Amino acid sequence: MTDQKAEMILGKVRKIYDDIDPNIHFPTQRPILAHYTSLEVGESILRNSEIWLSNPLFMNDYEELSFGLEMGKKLIEESTELKSAFADSDLYFEFISNFLGYYDRFEQEEALNVFVACLSMQNREDEDGILSMWRGYGHNGKGIALIFDSSELTALQGSPLTLAPVHYASTKDRVDYLSARVNYFCSIISKIEWERRYIYLAAFSFFQRILLYSIFTKHIGFAEENEWRIVYLPSEDKEKILVPMIGYHHGPRGIEPKMRLKIEAMPGVTADNFVFENIIHSLLLGPTGASKLAESSFKRMLQLLGRPELVRKVRSSKIPFRPTPQ
């Protein structure tokens, strides 16, 4: 038998999500998304039909994850509105205990199992890519951009994968946003008649909301990346469908956790018609190494990899970029 009161309370506290796309697994906007990388990594993606997701703690923005979570925790602990929202102090302390429990469990057990694939939104008419992305992620112009058509990305409701754009804001604006969310959350829970056994619903819902905010928010200094993200959250993978894909990579910074996500139809994750070849919009060779000879060689590689259907999608960036010698 379902607990109708729990469902009613959950429906109310989930209003804290009312500022994000309710179709987060099926975003209304379906742009062209580019993954800039080296030719070596690009070949591996094409050979194995898989893309590696990274843990955000190892990314170039050192505030990844930490800023939103730590600031959200600080604001919750200091909020006088939160104390007033509950009828008595026992309920308030029960909430704080549950919230900190979710925070600690995530920090100690789940944070290393969050994985992100970073993509850059492109104009459909753009045939050359973005110079700053070639410099930063495309092997200084010698690499490749795999261009995906997100209208072909089909995830199922309940999938452990989420696709959404990154929001960029200054430090002050991010603090102001979180402060406003805390106050709004307090106004929601103040209208509910609480029993102690249901307090965890409020704590979990708010923790998950600031976790999503942390993952999909970056400092405004990164705004030119125009980033979208595919995100894997372990708490959403209740059947542990993607757990076997979690592994590691030994790179220049030592051993890092990675998820080797197969780009193929997966029950419980994607629709049955999810096909690697269909989601590839184009394969764009970087401006530094682009030439007729390089393009022909790349097309031959695709033939040898058993990807002849992608040959017609190969392009070369025509940005007149000559990198400065290192």
Short mmCIF file of N, CA and C in Angstrom, two decimals, residues 146-242:
data_model
loop_
_atom_site.label_atom_id
_atom_site.label_comp_id
_atom_site.label_asym_id
_atom_site.label_seq_id
_atom_site.Cartn_x
_atom_site.Cartn_y
_atom_site.Cartn_z
N LEU A 146 33.57 16.06 -32.56
CA LEU A 146 32.46 15.18 -32.91
C LEU A 146 31.18 15.96 -32.66
N ILE A 147 30.42 16.21 -33.70
CA ILE A 147 29.23 17.04 -33.59
C ILE A 147 28.01 16.12 -33.49
N PHE A 148 27.28 16.23 -32.38
CA PHE A 148 26.11 15.39 -32.13
C PHE A 148 24.83 16.18 -32.36
N ASP A 149 23.84 15.53 -32.90
CA ASP A 149 22.51 16.12 -33.06
C ASP A 149 21.68 15.66 -31.87
N SER A 150 21.43 16.56 -30.93
CA SER A 150 20.76 16.14 -29.69
C SER A 150 19.30 15.77 -29.92
N SER A 151 18.73 16.11 -31.10
CA SER A 151 17.36 15.67 -31.39
C SER A 151 17.30 14.15 -31.55
N GLU A 152 18.47 13.53 -31.75
CA GLU A 152 18.54 12.07 -31.88
C GLU A 152 18.88 11.39 -30.56
N LEU A 153 19.14 12.17 -29.52
CA LEU A 153 19.45 11.60 -28.20
C LEU A 153 18.14 11.29 -27.49
N THR A 154 17.89 10.03 -27.26
CA THR A 154 16.61 9.62 -26.69
C THR A 154 16.84 8.87 -25.39
N ALA A 155 16.58 9.56 -24.28
CA ALA A 155 16.66 8.92 -22.97
C ALA A 155 15.25 8.63 -22.45
N LEU A 156 15.13 7.66 -21.58
CA LEU A 156 13.83 7.29 -21.03
C LEU A 156 13.60 8.02 -19.71
N GLN A 157 12.31 8.23 -19.40
CA GLN A 157 11.99 8.74 -18.08
C GLN A 157 12.52 7.75 -17.04
N GLY A 158 13.18 8.29 -16.01
CA GLY A 158 13.78 7.42 -15.01
C GLY A 158 15.19 7.01 -15.36
N SER A 159 15.70 7.47 -16.51
CA SER A 159 17.08 7.16 -16.89
C SER A 159 18.05 7.81 -15.91
N PRO A 160 19.17 7.14 -15.61
CA PRO A 160 20.18 7.76 -14.72
C PRO A 160 21.00 8.84 -15.42
N LEU A 161 20.72 9.09 -16.71
CA LEU A 161 21.44 10.13 -17.45
C LEU A 161 20.55 11.35 -17.62
N THR A 162 21.16 12.52 -17.46
CA THR A 162 20.46 13.79 -17.62
C THR A 162 21.22 14.64 -18.62
N LEU A 163 20.51 15.29 -19.53
CA LEU A 163 21.10 16.21 -20.50
C LEU A 163 20.50 17.59 -20.27
N ALA A 164 21.35 18.59 -20.04
CA ALA A 164 20.86 19.94 -19.78
C ALA A 164 21.97 20.96 -20.01
N PRO A 165 21.61 22.22 -20.26
CA PRO A 165 22.62 23.26 -20.43
C PRO A 165 23.20 23.71 -19.10
N VAL A 166 24.41 24.23 -19.14
CA VAL A 166 25.06 24.82 -17.97
C VAL A 166 24.64 26.28 -17.86
N HIS A 167 24.37 26.71 -16.64
CA HIS A 167 24.04 28.12 -16.38
C HIS A 167 25.29 28.81 -15.84
N TYR A 168 25.59 29.98 -16.39
CA TYR A 168 26.78 30.73 -15.99
C TYR A 168 26.37 31.95 -15.17
N ALA A 169 27.11 32.20 -14.09
CA ALA A 169 26.79 33.34 -13.24
C ALA A 169 28.01 33.72 -12.41
N SER A 170 28.03 34.96 -11.95
CA SER A 170 29.10 35.41 -11.07
C SER A 170 28.95 34.77 -9.70
N THR A 171 29.98 34.87 -8.89
CA THR A 171 29.92 34.32 -7.53
C THR A 171 28.76 34.95 -6.76
N LYS A 172 28.60 36.27 -6.86
CA LYS A 172 27.52 36.95 -6.14
C LYS A 172 26.16 36.47 -6.62
N ASP A 173 25.99 36.35 -7.92
CA ASP A 173 24.70 35.92 -8.45
C ASP A 173 24.36 34.49 -8.03
N ARG A 174 25.38 33.64 -7.93
CA ARG A 174 25.12 32.26 -7.50
C ARG A 174 24.73 32.22 -6.03
N VAL A 175 25.38 33.03 -5.22
CA VAL A 175 25.01 33.09 -3.80
C VAL A 175 23.60 33.64 -3.66
N ASP A 176 23.27 34.69 -4.43
CA ASP A 176 21.93 35.28 -4.36
C ASP A 176 20.87 34.26 -4.79
N TYR A 177 21.18 33.48 -5.81
CA TYR A 177 20.22 32.48 -6.28
C TYR A 177 19.97 31.44 -5.18
N LEU A 178 21.03 30.93 -4.59
CA LEU A 178 20.87 29.91 -3.56
C LEU A 178 20.14 30.46 -2.34
N SER A 179 20.42 31.71 -2.00
CA SER A 179 19.71 32.34 -0.87
C SER A 179 18.22 32.41 -1.17
N ALA A 180 17.88 32.80 -2.39
CA ALA A 180 16.47 32.89 -2.78
C ALA A 180 15.81 31.51 -2.77
N ARG A 181 16.54 30.48 -3.20
CA ARG A 181 15.98 29.13 -3.18
C ARG A 181 15.74 28.64 -1.76
N VAL A 182 16.66 28.96 -0.84
CA VAL A 182 16.47 28.58 0.56
C VAL A 182 15.22 29.25 1.11
N ASN A 183 15.06 30.53 0.84
CA ASN A 183 13.88 31.25 1.34
C ASN A 183 12.59 30.71 0.73
N TYR A 184 12.64 30.39 -0.57
CA TYR A 184 11.46 29.82 -1.22
C TYR A 184 11.13 28.45 -0.62
N PHE A 185 12.16 27.65 -0.39
CA PHE A 185 11.97 26.34 0.22
C PHE A 185 11.33 26.47 1.60
N CYS A 186 11.78 27.45 2.37
CA CYS A 186 11.19 27.68 3.70
C CYS A 186 9.72 28.03 3.60
N SER A 187 9.35 28.83 2.59
CA SER A 187 7.94 29.19 2.42
C SER A 187 7.10 27.97 2.05
N ILE A 188 7.70 27.01 1.34
CA ILE A 188 6.98 25.78 0.97
C ILE A 188 6.73 24.92 2.21
N ILE A 189 7.80 24.65 2.96
CA ILE A 189 7.65 23.70 4.08
C ILE A 189 6.88 24.30 5.26
N SER A 190 6.80 25.63 5.32
CA SER A 190 6.05 26.26 6.42
C SER A 190 4.55 26.01 6.29
N LYS A 191 4.09 25.62 5.11
CA LYS A 191 2.66 25.39 4.86
C LYS A 191 2.27 23.93 5.01
N ILE A 192 3.22 23.09 5.43
CA ILE A 192 2.96 21.65 5.57
C ILE A 192 2.89 21.27 7.05
N GLU A 193 1.91 20.43 7.38
CA GLU A 193 1.83 19.90 8.74
C GLU A 193 2.76 18.69 8.82
N TRP A 194 3.84 18.85 9.54
CA TRP A 194 4.90 17.84 9.54
C TRP A 194 4.75 16.82 10.65
N GLU A 195 5.07 15.58 10.30
CA GLU A 195 5.34 14.55 11.29
C GLU A 195 6.81 14.19 11.14
N ARG A 196 7.42 13.82 12.24
CA ARG A 196 8.86 13.58 12.22
C ARG A 196 9.28 12.54 11.17
N ARG A 197 8.45 11.52 10.95
CA ARG A 197 8.84 10.44 10.04
C ARG A 197 8.90 10.88 8.58
N TYR A 198 8.37 12.07 8.26
CA TYR A 198 8.39 12.55 6.88
C TYR A 198 9.44 13.63 6.62
N ILE A 199 10.15 14.03 7.64
CA ILE A 199 11.10 15.13 7.49
C ILE A 199 12.18 14.80 6.44
N TYR A 200 12.55 13.54 6.34
CA TYR A 200 13.61 13.15 5.40
C TYR A 200 13.24 13.52 3.97
N LEU A 201 11.94 13.56 3.65
CA LEU A 201 11.51 13.91 2.30
C LEU A 201 11.91 15.33 1.94
N ALA A 202 11.77 16.23 2.90
CA ALA A 202 12.17 17.63 2.68
C ALA A 202 13.67 17.75 2.56
N ALA A 203 14.39 17.06 3.45
CA ALA A 203 15.86 17.14 3.44
C ALA A 203 16.44 16.58 2.14
N PHE A 204 15.92 15.44 1.70
CA PHE A 204 16.44 14.82 0.48
C PHE A 204 16.13 15.67 -0.74
N SER A 205 14.91 16.20 -0.82
CA SER A 205 14.52 17.00 -1.98
C SER A 205 15.39 18.25 -2.09
N PHE A 206 15.65 18.92 -0.98
CA PHE A 206 16.46 20.13 -1.08
C PHE A 206 17.92 19.80 -1.37
N PHE A 207 18.43 18.73 -0.78
CA PHE A 207 19.81 18.36 -1.09
C PHE A 207 19.97 18.04 -2.58
N GLN A 208 19.03 17.29 -3.14
CA GLN A 208 19.11 16.94 -4.56
C GLN A 208 19.01 18.18 -5.45
N ARG A 209 18.22 19.17 -5.00
CA ARG A 209 18.09 20.39 -5.81
C ARG A 209 19.40 21.16 -5.85
N ILE A 210 20.08 21.31 -4.71
CA ILE A 210 21.34 22.06 -4.74
C ILE A 210 22.45 21.24 -5.41
N LEU A 211 22.32 19.90 -5.39
CA LEU A 211 23.28 19.07 -6.11
C LEU A 211 23.15 19.31 -7.62
N LEU A 212 21.92 19.32 -8.13
CA LEU A 212 21.71 19.60 -9.54
C LEU A 212 22.21 21.00 -9.90
N TYR A 213 21.94 21.95 -9.03
CA TYR A 213 22.41 23.32 -9.28
C TYR A 213 23.93 23.35 -9.35
N SER A 214 24.58 22.63 -8.46
CA SER A 214 26.04 22.61 -8.43
C SER A 214 26.62 22.02 -9.71
N ILE A 215 26.00 20.96 -10.20
CA ILE A 215 26.51 20.26 -11.38
C ILE A 215 26.31 21.08 -12.65
N PHE A 216 25.19 21.81 -12.72
CA PHE A 216 24.85 22.51 -13.96
C PHE A 216 25.08 24.02 -13.86
N THR A 217 26.01 24.44 -13.00
CA THR A 217 26.32 25.86 -12.87
C THR A 217 27.83 26.04 -12.86
N LYS A 218 28.31 27.07 -13.58
CA LYS A 218 29.73 27.40 -13.60
C LYS A 218 29.91 28.92 -13.50
N HIS A 219 31.13 29.30 -13.15
CA HIS A 219 31.47 30.72 -13.09
C HIS A 219 31.32 31.35 -14.46
N ILE A 220 30.91 32.61 -14.49
CA ILE A 220 30.64 33.30 -15.75
C ILE A 220 31.87 33.42 -16.64
N GLY A 221 33.05 33.26 -16.07
CA GLY A 221 34.27 33.32 -16.85
C GLY A 221 34.39 32.19 -17.88
N PHE A 222 33.58 31.12 -17.72
CA PHE A 222 33.59 30.00 -18.66
C PHE A 222 32.46 30.10 -19.69
N ALA A 223 31.75 31.24 -19.73
CA ALA A 223 30.51 31.34 -20.51
C ALA A 223 30.70 31.09 -21.99
N GLU A 224 31.87 31.43 -22.54
CA GLU A 224 32.07 31.26 -23.98
C GLU A 224 32.05 29.79 -24.41
N GLU A 225 32.18 28.88 -23.45
CA GLU A 225 32.12 27.46 -23.78
C GLU A 225 30.71 27.01 -24.17
N ASN A 226 29.68 27.77 -23.73
CA ASN A 226 28.30 27.45 -24.12
C ASN A 226 28.00 25.97 -23.87
N GLU A 227 28.28 25.53 -22.67
CA GLU A 227 28.32 24.10 -22.38
C GLU A 227 26.97 23.48 -22.08
N TRP A 228 26.79 22.28 -22.60
CA TRP A 228 25.73 21.37 -22.18
C TRP A 228 26.41 20.15 -21.57
N ARG A 229 25.68 19.46 -20.70
CA ARG A 229 26.27 18.30 -20.03
C ARG A 229 25.36 17.08 -20.06
N ILE A 230 26.00 15.93 -20.28
CA ILE A 230 25.37 14.65 -19.98
C ILE A 230 25.89 14.23 -18.62
N VAL A 231 25.00 14.00 -17.67
CA VAL A 231 25.40 13.74 -16.29
C VAL A 231 24.84 12.41 -15.82
N TYR A 232 25.71 11.66 -15.16
CA TYR A 232 25.30 10.41 -14.50
C TYR A 232 25.35 10.64 -12.99
N LEU A 233 24.19 10.42 -12.33
CA LEU A 233 24.11 10.49 -10.88
C LEU A 233 23.85 9.10 -10.32
N PRO A 234 24.70 8.60 -9.42
CA PRO A 234 24.50 7.25 -8.89
C PRO A 234 23.17 7.08 -8.16
N SER A 235 22.68 8.15 -7.54
CA SER A 235 21.41 8.05 -6.82
C SER A 235 20.24 7.82 -7.76
N GLU A 236 20.40 8.17 -9.06
CA GLU A 236 19.34 7.97 -10.04
C GLU A 236 19.41 6.59 -10.70
N ASP A 237 20.52 5.90 -10.52
CA ASP A 237 20.71 4.58 -11.14
C ASP A 237 20.32 3.50 -10.15
N LYS A 238 19.03 3.44 -9.87
CA LYS A 238 18.55 2.54 -8.81
C LYS A 238 18.74 1.06 -9.17
N GLU A 239 18.71 0.75 -10.47
CA GLU A 239 18.92 -0.63 -10.90
C GLU A 239 20.39 -0.92 -11.20
N LYS A 240 21.26 0.08 -10.98
CA LYS A 240 22.71 -0.04 -11.20
C LYS A 240 23.04 -0.51 -12.63
N ILE A 241 22.27 0.03 -13.58
CA ILE A 241 22.43 -0.38 -14.98
C ILE A 241 23.81 0.01 -15.52
N LEU A 242 24.27 1.22 -15.16
CA LEU A 242 25.51 1.74 -15.74
C LEU A 242 26.73 1.53 -14.84
#
